[in-house]
Coordinates of C-alpha atoms in Angstrom, one line a residue:
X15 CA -33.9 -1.8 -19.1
X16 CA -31.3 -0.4 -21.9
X17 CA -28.2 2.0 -20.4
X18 CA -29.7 4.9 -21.6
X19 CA -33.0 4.4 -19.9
X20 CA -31.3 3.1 -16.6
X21 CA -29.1 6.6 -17.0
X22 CA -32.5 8.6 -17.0
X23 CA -34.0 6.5 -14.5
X24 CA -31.1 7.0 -12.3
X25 CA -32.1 11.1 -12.0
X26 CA -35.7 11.0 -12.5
X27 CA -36.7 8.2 -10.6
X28 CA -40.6 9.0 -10.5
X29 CA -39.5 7.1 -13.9
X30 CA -38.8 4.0 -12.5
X31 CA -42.5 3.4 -10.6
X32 CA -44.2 4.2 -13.9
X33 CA -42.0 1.7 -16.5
X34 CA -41.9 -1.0 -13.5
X35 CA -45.7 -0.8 -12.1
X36 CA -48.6 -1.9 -13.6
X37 CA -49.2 1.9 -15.2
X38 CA -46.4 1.2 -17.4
X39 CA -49.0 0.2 -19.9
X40 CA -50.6 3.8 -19.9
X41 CA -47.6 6.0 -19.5
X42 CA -49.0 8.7 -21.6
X43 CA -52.0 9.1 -19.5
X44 CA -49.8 9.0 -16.2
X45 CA -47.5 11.7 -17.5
X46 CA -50.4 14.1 -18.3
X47 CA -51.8 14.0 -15.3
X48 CA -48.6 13.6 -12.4
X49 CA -45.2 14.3 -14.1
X50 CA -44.1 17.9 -14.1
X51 CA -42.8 19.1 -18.2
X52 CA -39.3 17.8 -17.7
X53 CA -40.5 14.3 -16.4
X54 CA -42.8 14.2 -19.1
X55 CA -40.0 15.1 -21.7
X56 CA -37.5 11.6 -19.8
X57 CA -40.7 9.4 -19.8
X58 CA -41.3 9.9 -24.2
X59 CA -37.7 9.4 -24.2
X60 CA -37.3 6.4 -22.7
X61 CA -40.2 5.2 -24.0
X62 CA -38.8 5.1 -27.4
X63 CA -35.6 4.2 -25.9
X64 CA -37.0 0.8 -24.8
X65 CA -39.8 0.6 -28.2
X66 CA -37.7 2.4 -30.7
X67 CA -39.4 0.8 -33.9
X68 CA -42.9 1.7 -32.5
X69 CA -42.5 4.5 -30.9
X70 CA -41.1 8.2 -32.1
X71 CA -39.5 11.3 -30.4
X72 CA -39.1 14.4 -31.9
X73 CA -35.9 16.0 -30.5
X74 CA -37.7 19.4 -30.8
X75 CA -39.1 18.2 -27.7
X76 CA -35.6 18.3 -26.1
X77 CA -35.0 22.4 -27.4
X78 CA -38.5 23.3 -25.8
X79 CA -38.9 21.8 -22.6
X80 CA -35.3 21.3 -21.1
X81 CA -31.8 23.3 -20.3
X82 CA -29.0 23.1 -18.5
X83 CA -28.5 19.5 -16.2
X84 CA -31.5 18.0 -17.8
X85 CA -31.0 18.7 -21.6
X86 CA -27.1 17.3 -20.9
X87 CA -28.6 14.4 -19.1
X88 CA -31.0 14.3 -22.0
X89 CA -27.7 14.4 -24.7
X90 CA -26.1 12.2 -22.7
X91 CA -28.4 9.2 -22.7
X92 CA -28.9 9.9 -26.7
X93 CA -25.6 9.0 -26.9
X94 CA -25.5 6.4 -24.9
X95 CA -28.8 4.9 -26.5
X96 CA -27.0 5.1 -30.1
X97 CA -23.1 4.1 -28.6
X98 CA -24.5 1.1 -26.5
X99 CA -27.7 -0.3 -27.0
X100 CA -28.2 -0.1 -30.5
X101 CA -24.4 0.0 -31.3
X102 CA -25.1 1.8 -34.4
X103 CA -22.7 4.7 -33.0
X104 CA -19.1 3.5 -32.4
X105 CA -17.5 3.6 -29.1
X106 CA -16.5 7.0 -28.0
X107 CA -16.2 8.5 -31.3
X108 CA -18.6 11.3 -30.5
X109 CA -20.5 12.3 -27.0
X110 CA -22.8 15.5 -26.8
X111 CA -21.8 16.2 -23.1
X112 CA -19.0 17.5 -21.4
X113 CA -16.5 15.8 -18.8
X114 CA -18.6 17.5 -15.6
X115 CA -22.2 15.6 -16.5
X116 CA -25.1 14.6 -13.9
X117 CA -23.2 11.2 -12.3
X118 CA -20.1 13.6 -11.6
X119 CA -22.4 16.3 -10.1
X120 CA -24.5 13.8 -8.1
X121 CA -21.3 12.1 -6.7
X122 CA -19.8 15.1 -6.0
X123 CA -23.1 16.6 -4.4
X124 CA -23.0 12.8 -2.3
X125 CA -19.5 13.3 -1.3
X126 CA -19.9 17.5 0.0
X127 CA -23.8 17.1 1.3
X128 CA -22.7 18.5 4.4
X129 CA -21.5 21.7 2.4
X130 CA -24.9 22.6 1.4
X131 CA -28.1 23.3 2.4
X132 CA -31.3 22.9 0.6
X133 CA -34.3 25.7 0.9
X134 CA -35.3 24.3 4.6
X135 CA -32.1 24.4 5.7
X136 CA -31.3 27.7 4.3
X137 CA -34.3 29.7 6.0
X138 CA -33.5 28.0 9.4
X139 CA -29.9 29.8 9.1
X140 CA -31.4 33.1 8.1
X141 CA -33.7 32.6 11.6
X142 CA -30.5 31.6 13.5
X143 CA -29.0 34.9 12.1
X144 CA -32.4 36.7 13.6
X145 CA -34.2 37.3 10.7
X146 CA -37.3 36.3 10.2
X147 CA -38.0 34.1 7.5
X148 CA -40.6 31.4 6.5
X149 CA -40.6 28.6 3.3
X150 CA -43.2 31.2 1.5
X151 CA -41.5 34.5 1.7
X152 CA -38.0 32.2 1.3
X153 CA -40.0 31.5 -2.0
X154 CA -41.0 34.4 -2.7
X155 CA -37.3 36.2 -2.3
X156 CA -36.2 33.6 -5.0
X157 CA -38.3 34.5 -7.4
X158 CA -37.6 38.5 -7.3
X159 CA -34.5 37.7 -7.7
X160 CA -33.5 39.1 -4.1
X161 CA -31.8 35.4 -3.1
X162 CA -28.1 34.2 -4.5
X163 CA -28.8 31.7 -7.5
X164 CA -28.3 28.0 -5.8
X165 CA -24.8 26.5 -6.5
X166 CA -26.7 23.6 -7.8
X167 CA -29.7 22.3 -9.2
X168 CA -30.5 18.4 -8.8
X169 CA -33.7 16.7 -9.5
X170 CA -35.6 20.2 -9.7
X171 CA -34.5 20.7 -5.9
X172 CA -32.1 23.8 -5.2
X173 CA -29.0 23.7 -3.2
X174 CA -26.6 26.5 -1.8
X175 CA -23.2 25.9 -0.2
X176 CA -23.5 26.8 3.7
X177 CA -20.9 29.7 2.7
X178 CA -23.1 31.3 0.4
X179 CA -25.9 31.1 2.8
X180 CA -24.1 32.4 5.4
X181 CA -22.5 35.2 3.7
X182 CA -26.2 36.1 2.6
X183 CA -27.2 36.6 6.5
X184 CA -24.4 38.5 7.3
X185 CA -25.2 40.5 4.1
X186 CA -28.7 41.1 5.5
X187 CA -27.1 41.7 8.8
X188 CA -25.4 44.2 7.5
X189 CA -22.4 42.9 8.5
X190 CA -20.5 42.2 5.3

C-alpha cells in the first residue's frame, strides 16, 4: 500500500476491507452500493493512487463532494502521493495543508477523549440535567440548528467537549 493510500486508509477505514478483501476487485460496485459520498470520493482516490497509469481522478470530484477535515485529508494525501510515492514532487517544497491536519486532530482527540462526548453521551447529560431527551429529537435539535455546532468532526461522527454540553443544560435549565 503507497503512503498516501495508507494516510486515507488510516481515517476511512471501511477503505481498508474493500482494497484487502476479495471485493477489492469490484470496488466500484462496492462503493455504489455501501460507501456513503465521501467514502466513495477516498476509495476513486486511492484507487488511482495504487493504479495511477490505468486509472483517472478528476479532482473536480474533490470541490464537489468534500470540505473541511476530509478535503485537507484529501490535499494532504495528494501531496504525499506526488512528494513520496512517485517522487515526482520534491521533499517539502510545497504541501496543500496546514500544520493542524487529521493525525494532529486524531491524536489530539486520542489524548483529551475523556473531554468529550459524542451524541450518546451528550443526550444522557441533558437527561441527568432532567430534560428529557432521546437520539431522535437529539437529531432532530441538530439539524434546526437549536444544538451548539460539535467542537469536532472525525470520521463523520460528532463530538462536543463535556463543557460545551454542560453549559448547553444549564442553558436549557435556565440557569446560565
Amino acid at each position: 500500500m503507497k503512503h498516501s493510500t495508507t494516510e486515507i486508509v488510516k481515517l476511512v477505514p471501511v477503505l481498508s476491507d474493500i482494497l484487502n478483501g476479495s471485493e477489492a476487485s469490484e470496488p466500484e460496485v462496492i462503493a455504489l452500493n455501501s460507501l456513503n459520498q465521501t467514502e466513495r470520493t477516498f476509495l476513486k482516490l486511492v484507487i488511482f493512487f495504487e493504479s495511477p497509469n490505468e486509472n483517472d481522478f478528476n479532482v473536480r470530484e474533490l470541490f464537489e463532494t468534500l470540505s473541511g477535515e476530509w478535503l485537507s485529508l484529501a490535499l494532504k494525501s495528494l501531496n504525499t502521493f506526488f512528494e513520496k510515492d512517485t517522487f515526482l514532487l520534491p521533499k517539502e517544497t510545497h504541501s496543500f495543508t496546514t500544520q493542524c491536519d487529521e493525525t494532529s486532530i486524531i491524536t489530539h482527540f486520542k489524548e483529551y477523549s475523556h473531554y468529550y462526548l459524542n451524541q450518546k453521551q451528550f443526550v444522557d447529560l441533558l437527561n441527568e440535567y432532567g430534560l428529557n431527551y432521546t437520539e431522535a429529537k437529539f437529531s432532530v435539535y441538530i439539524k434546526r440548528g437549536k444544538v451548539p455546532e460539535s467542537d469536532i468532526e472525525l470520521s463523520g461522527s460528532r463530538y462536543w467537549l463535556k463543557t460545551t454540553c454542560e453549559n448547553h443544560a444549564k442553558e436549557l435549565k435556565g440557569g446560565i
